[in-house]
XYZ file of N, CA and C in Angstrom:
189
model
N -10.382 -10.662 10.091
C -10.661 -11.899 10.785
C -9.522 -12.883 10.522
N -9.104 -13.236 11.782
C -7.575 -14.599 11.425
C -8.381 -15.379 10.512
N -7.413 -16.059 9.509
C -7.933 -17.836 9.374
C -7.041 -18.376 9.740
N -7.087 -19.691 9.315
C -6.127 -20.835 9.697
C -4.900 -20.609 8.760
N -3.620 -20.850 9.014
C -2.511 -20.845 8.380
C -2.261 -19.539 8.428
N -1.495 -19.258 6.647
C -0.865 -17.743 6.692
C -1.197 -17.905 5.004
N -0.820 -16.746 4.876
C -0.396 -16.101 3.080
C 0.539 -15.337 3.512
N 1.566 -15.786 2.014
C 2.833 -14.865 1.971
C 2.405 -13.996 0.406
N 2.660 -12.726 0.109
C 1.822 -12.115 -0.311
C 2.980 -10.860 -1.348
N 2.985 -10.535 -2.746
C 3.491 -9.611 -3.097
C 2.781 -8.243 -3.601
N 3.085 -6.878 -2.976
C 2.543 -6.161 -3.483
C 3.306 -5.259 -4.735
N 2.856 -4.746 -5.835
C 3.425 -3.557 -6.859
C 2.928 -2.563 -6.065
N 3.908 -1.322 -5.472
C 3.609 -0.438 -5.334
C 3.463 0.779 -6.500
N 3.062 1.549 -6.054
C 3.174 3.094 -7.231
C 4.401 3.467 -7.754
N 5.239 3.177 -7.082
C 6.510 4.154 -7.414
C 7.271 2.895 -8.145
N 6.932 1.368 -8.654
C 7.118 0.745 -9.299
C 8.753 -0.435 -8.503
N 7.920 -0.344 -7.112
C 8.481 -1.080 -5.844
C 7.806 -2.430 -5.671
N 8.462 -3.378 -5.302
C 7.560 -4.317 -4.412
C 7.692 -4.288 -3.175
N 7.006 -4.997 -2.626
C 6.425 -4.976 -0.882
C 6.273 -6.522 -0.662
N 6.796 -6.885 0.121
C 6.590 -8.779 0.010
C 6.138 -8.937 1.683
N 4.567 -9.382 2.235
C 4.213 -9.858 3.179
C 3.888 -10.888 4.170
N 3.493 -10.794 5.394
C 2.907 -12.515 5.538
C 2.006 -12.367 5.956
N 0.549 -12.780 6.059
C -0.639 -12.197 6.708
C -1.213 -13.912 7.648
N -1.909 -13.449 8.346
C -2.962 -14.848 8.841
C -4.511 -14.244 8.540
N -4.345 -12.917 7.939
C -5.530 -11.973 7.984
C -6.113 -12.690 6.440
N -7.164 -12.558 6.039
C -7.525 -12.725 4.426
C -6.814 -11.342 4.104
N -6.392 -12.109 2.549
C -5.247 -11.112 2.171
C -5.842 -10.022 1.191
N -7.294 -10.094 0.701
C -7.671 -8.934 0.339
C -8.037 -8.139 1.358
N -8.519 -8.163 2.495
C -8.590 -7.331 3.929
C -7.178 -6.732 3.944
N -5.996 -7.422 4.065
C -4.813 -6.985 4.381
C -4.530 -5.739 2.991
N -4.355 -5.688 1.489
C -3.765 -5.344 1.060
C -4.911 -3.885 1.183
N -6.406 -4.322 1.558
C -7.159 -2.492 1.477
C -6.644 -2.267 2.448
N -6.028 -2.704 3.746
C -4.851 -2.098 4.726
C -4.156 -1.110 4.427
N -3.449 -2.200 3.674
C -1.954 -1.254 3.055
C -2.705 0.313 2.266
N -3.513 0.119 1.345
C -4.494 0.376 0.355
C -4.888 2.198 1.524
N -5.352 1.671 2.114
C -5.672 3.045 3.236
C -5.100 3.460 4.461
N -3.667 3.059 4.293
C -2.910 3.422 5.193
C -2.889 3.403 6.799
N -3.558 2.233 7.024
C -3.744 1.382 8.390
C -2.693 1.265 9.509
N -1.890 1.419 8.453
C -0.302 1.417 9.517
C 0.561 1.896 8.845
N 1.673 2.736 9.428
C 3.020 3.023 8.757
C 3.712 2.270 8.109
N 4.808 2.438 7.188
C 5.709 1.924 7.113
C 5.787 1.697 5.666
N 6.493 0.533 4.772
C 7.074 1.258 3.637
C 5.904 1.491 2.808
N 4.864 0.536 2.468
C 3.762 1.149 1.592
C 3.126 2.467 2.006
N 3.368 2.676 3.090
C 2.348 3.737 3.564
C 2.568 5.307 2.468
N 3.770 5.522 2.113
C 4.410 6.580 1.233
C 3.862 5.961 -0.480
N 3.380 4.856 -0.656
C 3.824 4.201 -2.035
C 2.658 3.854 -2.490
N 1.356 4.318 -2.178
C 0.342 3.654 -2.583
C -0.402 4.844 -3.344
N -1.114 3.905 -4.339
C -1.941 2.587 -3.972
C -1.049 1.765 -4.179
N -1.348 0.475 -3.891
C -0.488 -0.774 -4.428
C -1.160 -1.778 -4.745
N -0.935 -2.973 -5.551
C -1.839 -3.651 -6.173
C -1.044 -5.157 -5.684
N -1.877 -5.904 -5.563
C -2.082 -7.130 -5.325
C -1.020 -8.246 -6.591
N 0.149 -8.878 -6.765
C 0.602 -9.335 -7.724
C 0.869 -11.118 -7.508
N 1.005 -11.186 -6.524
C 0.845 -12.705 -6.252
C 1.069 -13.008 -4.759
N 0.290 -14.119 -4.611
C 0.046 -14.281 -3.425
C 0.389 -16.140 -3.195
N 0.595 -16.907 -1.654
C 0.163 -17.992 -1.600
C -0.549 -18.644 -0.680
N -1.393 -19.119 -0.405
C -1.507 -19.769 1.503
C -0.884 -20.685 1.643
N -0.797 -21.051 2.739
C -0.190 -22.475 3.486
C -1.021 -22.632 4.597
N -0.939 -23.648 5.142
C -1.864 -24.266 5.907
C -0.911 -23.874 7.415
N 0.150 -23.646 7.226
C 1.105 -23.556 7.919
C 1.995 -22.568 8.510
N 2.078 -21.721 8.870
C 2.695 -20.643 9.006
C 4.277 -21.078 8.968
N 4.622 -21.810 9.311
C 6.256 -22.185 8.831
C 6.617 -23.124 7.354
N 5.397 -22.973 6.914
C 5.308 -23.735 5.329
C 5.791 -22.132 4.324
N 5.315 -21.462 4.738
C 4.928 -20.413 4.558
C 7.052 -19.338 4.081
């Protein structure tokens, strides 16, 4: 479900990578994404991956 603004978002992958995102999605929705392989691309090879810091903004260009 969108909310308002965005989160910019870091993940630890497995292979001892980060993954740095931007979501408008709630960002625990987004990272069981990554988490179950929802879409390609670099986590998709690297998981699980864990959640390491995150921020919102009200703003998507704050962001």
């Amino acid at each position: 479900m969108p909310i308002e603004g965005a989160t910019i978002y870091i993940l630890l992958c497995a292979d001892g990578s980060y993954y740095t995102g931007l979501t408008r999605k709630d960002v625990d929705e987004r990272v069981s994404e990554h988490n179950n392989g929802t879409y390609d691309g670099y986590t998709a090879t690297r998981r699980p991956v864990r959640l390491i810091w995150s921020a919102h903004f009200e703003r998507l260009t704050e962001a």
